[in-house]
Structures are given as C-alpha cells and as structure tokens.
XYZ file of C-alpha atoms in Angstrom:
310
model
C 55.830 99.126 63.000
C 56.309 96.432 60.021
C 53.673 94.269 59.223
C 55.781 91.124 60.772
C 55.647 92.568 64.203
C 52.022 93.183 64.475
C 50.431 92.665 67.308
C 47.157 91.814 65.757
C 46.132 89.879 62.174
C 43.364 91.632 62.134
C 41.352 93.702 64.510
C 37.331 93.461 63.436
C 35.258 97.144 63.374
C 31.560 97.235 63.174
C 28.151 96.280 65.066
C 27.829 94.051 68.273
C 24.632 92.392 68.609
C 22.866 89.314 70.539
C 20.785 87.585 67.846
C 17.443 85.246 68.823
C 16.860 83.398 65.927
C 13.425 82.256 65.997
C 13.207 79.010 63.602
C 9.424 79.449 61.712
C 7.612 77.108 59.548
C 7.849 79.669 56.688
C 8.712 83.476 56.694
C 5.363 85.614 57.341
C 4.461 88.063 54.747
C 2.378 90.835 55.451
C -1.276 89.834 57.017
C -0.106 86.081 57.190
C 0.838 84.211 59.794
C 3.233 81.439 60.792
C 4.159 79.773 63.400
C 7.669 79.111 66.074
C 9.001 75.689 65.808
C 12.278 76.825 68.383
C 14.648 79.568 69.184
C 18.009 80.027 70.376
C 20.173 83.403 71.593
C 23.519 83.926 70.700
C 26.069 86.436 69.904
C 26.161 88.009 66.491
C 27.180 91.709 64.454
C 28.902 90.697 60.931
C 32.599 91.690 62.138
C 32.222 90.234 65.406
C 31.722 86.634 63.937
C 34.215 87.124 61.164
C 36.800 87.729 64.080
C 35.207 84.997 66.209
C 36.075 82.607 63.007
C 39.375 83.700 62.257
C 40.136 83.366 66.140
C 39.031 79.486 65.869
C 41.452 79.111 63.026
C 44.016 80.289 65.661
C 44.920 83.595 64.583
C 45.502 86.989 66.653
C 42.342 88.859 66.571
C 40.965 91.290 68.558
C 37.825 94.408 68.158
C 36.273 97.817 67.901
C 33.005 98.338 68.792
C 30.411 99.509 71.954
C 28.277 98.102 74.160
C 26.232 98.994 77.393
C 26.828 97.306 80.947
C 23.814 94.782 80.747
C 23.218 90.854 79.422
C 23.807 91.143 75.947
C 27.278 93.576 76.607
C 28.089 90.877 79.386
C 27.050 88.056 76.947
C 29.370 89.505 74.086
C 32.163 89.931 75.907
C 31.972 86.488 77.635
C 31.633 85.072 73.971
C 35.098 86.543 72.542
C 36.900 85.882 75.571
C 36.125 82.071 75.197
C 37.372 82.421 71.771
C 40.308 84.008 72.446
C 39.263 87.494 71.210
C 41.272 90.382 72.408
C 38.369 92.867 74.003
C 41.044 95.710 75.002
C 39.320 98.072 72.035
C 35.180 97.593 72.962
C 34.167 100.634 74.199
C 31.574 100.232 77.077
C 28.631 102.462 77.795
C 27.121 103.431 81.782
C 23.730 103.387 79.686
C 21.455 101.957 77.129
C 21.118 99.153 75.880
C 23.544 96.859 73.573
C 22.398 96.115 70.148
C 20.192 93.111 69.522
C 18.796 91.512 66.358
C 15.617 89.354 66.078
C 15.769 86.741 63.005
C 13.490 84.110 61.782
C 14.992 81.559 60.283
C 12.550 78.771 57.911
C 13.073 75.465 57.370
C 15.633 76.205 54.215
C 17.763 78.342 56.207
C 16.343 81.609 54.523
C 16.220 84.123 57.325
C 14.816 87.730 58.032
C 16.299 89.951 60.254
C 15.318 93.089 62.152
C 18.038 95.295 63.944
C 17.186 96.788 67.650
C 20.616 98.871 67.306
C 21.001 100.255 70.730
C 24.458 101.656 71.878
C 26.230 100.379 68.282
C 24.833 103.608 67.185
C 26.091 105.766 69.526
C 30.237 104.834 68.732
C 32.071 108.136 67.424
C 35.514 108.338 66.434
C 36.450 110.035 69.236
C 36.189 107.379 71.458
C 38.432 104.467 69.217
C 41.611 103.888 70.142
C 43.854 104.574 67.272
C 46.541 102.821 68.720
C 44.834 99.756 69.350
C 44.085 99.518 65.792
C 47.633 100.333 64.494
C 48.987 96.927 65.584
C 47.077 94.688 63.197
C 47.520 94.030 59.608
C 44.260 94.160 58.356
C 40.981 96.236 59.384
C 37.830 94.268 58.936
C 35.059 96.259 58.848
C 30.988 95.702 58.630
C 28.142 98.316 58.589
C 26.325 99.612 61.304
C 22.612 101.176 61.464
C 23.146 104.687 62.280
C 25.061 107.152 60.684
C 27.843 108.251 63.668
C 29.330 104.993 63.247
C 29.737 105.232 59.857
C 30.765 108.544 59.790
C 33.282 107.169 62.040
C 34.439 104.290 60.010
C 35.067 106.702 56.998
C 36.962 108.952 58.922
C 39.081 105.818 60.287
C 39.249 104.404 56.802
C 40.939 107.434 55.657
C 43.890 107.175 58.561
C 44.967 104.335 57.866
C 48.626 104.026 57.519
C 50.038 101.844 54.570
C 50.795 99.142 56.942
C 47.241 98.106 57.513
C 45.071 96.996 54.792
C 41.272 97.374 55.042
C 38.900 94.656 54.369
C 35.120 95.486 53.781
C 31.834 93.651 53.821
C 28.969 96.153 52.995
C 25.966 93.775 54.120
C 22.679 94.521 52.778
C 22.482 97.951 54.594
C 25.347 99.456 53.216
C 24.627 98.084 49.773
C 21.409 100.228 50.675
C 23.116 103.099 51.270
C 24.467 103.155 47.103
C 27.951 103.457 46.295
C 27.763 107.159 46.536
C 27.565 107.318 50.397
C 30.384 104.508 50.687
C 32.219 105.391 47.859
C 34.911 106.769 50.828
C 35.043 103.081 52.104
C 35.430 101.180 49.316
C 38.348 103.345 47.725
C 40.029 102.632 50.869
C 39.824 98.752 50.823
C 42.348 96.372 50.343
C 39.767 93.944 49.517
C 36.079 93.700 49.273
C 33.726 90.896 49.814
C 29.711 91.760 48.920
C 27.528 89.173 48.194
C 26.031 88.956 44.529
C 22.805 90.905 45.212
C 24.565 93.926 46.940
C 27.255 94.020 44.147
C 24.127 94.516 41.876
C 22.749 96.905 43.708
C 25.527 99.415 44.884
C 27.015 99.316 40.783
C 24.050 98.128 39.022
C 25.421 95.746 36.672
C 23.283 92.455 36.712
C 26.305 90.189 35.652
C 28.786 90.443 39.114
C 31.932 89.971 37.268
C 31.054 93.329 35.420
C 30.003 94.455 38.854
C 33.628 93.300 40.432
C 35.489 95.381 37.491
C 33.766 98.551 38.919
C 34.872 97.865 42.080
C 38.231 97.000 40.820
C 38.395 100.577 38.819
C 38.054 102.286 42.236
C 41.541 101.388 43.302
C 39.904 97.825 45.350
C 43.079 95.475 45.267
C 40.353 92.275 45.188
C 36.690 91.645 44.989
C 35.293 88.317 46.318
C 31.699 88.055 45.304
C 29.935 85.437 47.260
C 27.312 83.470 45.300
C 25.457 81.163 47.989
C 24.767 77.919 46.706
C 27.385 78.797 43.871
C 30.081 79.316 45.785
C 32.506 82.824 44.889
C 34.051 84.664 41.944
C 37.410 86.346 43.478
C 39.240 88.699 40.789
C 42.236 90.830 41.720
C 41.778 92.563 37.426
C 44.356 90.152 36.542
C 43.153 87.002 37.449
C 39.593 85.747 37.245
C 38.612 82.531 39.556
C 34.920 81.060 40.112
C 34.889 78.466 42.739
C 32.395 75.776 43.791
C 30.750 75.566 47.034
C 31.128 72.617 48.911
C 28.123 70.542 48.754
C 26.153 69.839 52.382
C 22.909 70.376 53.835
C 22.146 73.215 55.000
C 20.411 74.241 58.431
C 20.892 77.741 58.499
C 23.010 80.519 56.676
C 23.060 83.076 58.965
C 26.331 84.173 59.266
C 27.204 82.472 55.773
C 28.999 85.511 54.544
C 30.669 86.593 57.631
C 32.485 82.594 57.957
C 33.433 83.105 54.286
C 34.862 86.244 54.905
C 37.050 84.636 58.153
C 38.068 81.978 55.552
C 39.061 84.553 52.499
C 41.110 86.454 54.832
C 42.919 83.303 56.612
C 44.160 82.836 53.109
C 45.179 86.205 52.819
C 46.969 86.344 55.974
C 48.618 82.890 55.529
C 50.417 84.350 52.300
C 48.325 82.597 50.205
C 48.449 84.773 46.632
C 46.366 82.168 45.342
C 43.128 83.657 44.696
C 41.393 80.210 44.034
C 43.293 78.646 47.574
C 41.594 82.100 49.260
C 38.119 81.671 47.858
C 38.108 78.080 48.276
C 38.897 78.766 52.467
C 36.112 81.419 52.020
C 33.453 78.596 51.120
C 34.934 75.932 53.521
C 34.363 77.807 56.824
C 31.210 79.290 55.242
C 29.906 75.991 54.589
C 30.915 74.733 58.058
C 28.641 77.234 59.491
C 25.456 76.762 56.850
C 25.116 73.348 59.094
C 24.271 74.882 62.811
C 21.857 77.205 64.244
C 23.273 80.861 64.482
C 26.470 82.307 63.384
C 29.445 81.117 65.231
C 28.040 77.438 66.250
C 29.054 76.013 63.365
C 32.177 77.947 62.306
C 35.370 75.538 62.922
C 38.480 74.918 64.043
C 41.700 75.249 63.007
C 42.380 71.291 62.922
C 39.400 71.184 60.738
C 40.797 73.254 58.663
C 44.682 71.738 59.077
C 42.683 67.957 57.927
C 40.708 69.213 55.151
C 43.865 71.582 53.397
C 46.875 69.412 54.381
C-alpha cells in the first residue's frame, strides 16, 4: 500500500485518560495547603489530543489504545467521535476502570499531574490490530504508565513497514525511564518531539541543540525541541531552525506539547520540507491551546489555521 492511498494520516498510540483539572491558587508543596478556585473534566492522554488536533485541522486520523465500559471509556469515545476520530482500533475492556488523571492547574498555567492509569495499563500487543495501523502514514505515539504497554509499543515500533513513519513524544515519564529503556523507540522514529527538560534528561547535555545531535546520531530523521515560552529548535543535522512563540496570554498549558506536536506534524503531512514552516505550525496550535482550560478546548480549527498561513 503506497503512502498516497492511505487510509489514515496518522493513527495516534498511547494512554486514554479523563483529566479534572482542578484550578488552585498556587501548587501545594508538601505540608502546605492551598485552596480550589474551579474545576472542569475533560478528555485527555498525550496521543489522544495530538489526534484530536490534527482531526480539527481536517485531517484523517484515527487510534490505538484501551478503555473499560464505564463514564470516562463512554466519555472518550463520545469525544473523538465529535471530532471526527476514527475509534475502529480502541480496544474495550468488560472490566476496570479507564485511565484518569487529576491536575492542578495555578493561576500561571503551571500544572501538576497525577496518573490513576486503570485499563491503559493492561493493552498488550496481542490485542492491536496490525492492520488497522498499516493504513496510515505516520504512527504517533506517547508513553503510558505501566510497562505492558510499552513493551508493546517497542515491539510495534519494530514492525513497522517502511511505509509508515513513527513520530514520538516521550513526556516526562518516558524521559524518566533514560534513554536506555527507550533507546528501541527512538531508533525507530521518524521524528521526535521532547520538550527541553526531557531532552536534558534522557541525553544529559544541558544545551538542547547538543541534546538534538544525540538524538540525531541514533538514526532520528528530526528532533523538534519545544522550549515553552521560547518557542522550538527543529534540526533534521542539516538544517538548524529556532523559532519564536507566538506571544498571548496564557490560561493554561496543559496539553501545550501535545497541540504543538498536531501542528509539527500537519506540516509534515502537508509536504511542508520546511523545517521553520513545521515548527512555526507546532507553536501556532500550541499557542491556541495555552488560552483555554484543558487540552483540546482551545486547540483550533482548520480555518484558523487556513486565515493565519494563507
């Protein structure tokens, strides 16, 4: 199957949660308190609202993960559907519960997050339909808590036909992990998209455009470093580009990474070799969703996107 004929631009692989995002005066530290100005619930896993943003910029998306038959797995799938995300590879559980996340959120947007992973850490290989993933072009995938589902992703990783590049954001836990343990992962990537601190922790190197050239010298096509308020560095070895965030005020940036992802690989997908044109979509949907509560309000829309790149 060519790459023209897919059925999918990208199919997303990693954890599905339901995050309530509690928004606190400041972030408690140990024996302090704090107190709960408001909350919301909505959907969330790092993937999931990568796909759910590059579905709003009207491309063919669909996913790969597990949930159990309760609110939250109702809830998710309810969510993508809206958005127009293909559900056909979700596996569904008769028990358990479905991931959830608790986050508090202060009032500059910093968050904290602790992961209830329920039935995300169940998924095994076994149980993904290979087939399903073959018709997309790209493989987006996230980390997970538990270690079946990772196992799983680096035994998928390594199946990969030619035809389907793999696109990787660690997140803090993987970044945990070191670069040992996902070593298998990131030799498999097409591209890969850690934020600044994670680069510096899973290769050590302080200054991330040393940090990208590891990355690089393990066979990653391109590194796009996300730098917050800074905006990105994107490299492919030959080409070095730091761009500027765009400037607004920000409510909340969880989820930051995950819209800058959808934006870096809407570029990728619309032929765009231009590493600065790719990084530059990164930090446009990211900092269209650094202005609402939770991860997906605030992502936008393809005509938001058509007005501000015409």
């Amino acid at each position: 199957m060519s790459n023209n004929n897919k059925l999918f631009d990208v199919i997303g692989f990693g954890a599905l949660n339901v995050d309530t995002l509690l928004k606190v005066d400041r972030i408690a530290g140990p024996e302090e308190e704090s107190f709960i100005e408001n909350y919301s619930e909505s959907c969330g896993g790092s993937a999931a609202n990568t796909i759910v943003g590059l579905a709003r910029l009207g491309r063919k998306v669909g996913f790969v993960g597990k949930i159990a038959d309760d609110h939250e797995g109702k809830l998710q799938l309810d969510n993508f559907i809206n958005d127009g995300v293909d559900i056909k590879g979700i596996i569904h559980s008769k028990k358990g519960k479905s991931g959830a996340v608790i986050g508090f959120v202060d009032k500059r947007g910093a968050r904290a997050l602790y992961i209830n992973p329920g039935e995300n850490d169940t998924l095994e290989s076994r149980e993904i339909d290979l087939e399903y993933v073959a018709q997309a072009k790209f493989l987006h995938i996230s980390s997970f808590v538990g270690e079946r589902p990772f196992r799983a992703q680096k035994k998928l990783a390594g199946m990969l036909p030619d035809s389907i590049k793999l696109s990787f954001d660690p997140g803090a836990l993987y970044a945990q992990r070191g670069i040992v343990a996902i070593e298998p992962l990131i030799r498999s990537s097409y591209v890969f998209m850690p934020n600044n601190l994670e680069l510096e922790q899973l290769t050590g190197e302080k200054d991330y455009r040393k940090g990208a050239d590891t990355i690089l010298e393990m066979g990653v096509k391109i590194v796009a470093v996300k730098l917050g308020a800074k905006g990105c560095y994107v490299t492919d070895g030959q080409e070095q580009v730091t761009i500027d965030a765009f400037p607004v005020k920000v409510l909340d940036t969880t989820g930051a990474g995950d819209a800058f992802d959808a934006g870096f690989l809407y570029g990728l997908l619309d032929n765009k070799n231009n590493l600065y044109e790719c990084g530059r979509l990164g930090n446009f949907v990211a900092s269209k969703s650094v202005t609402a509560n939770g991860a997906r309000t605030g992502l936008p829309y393809q005509k938001e996107l058509s007005y501000n790149f015409s």
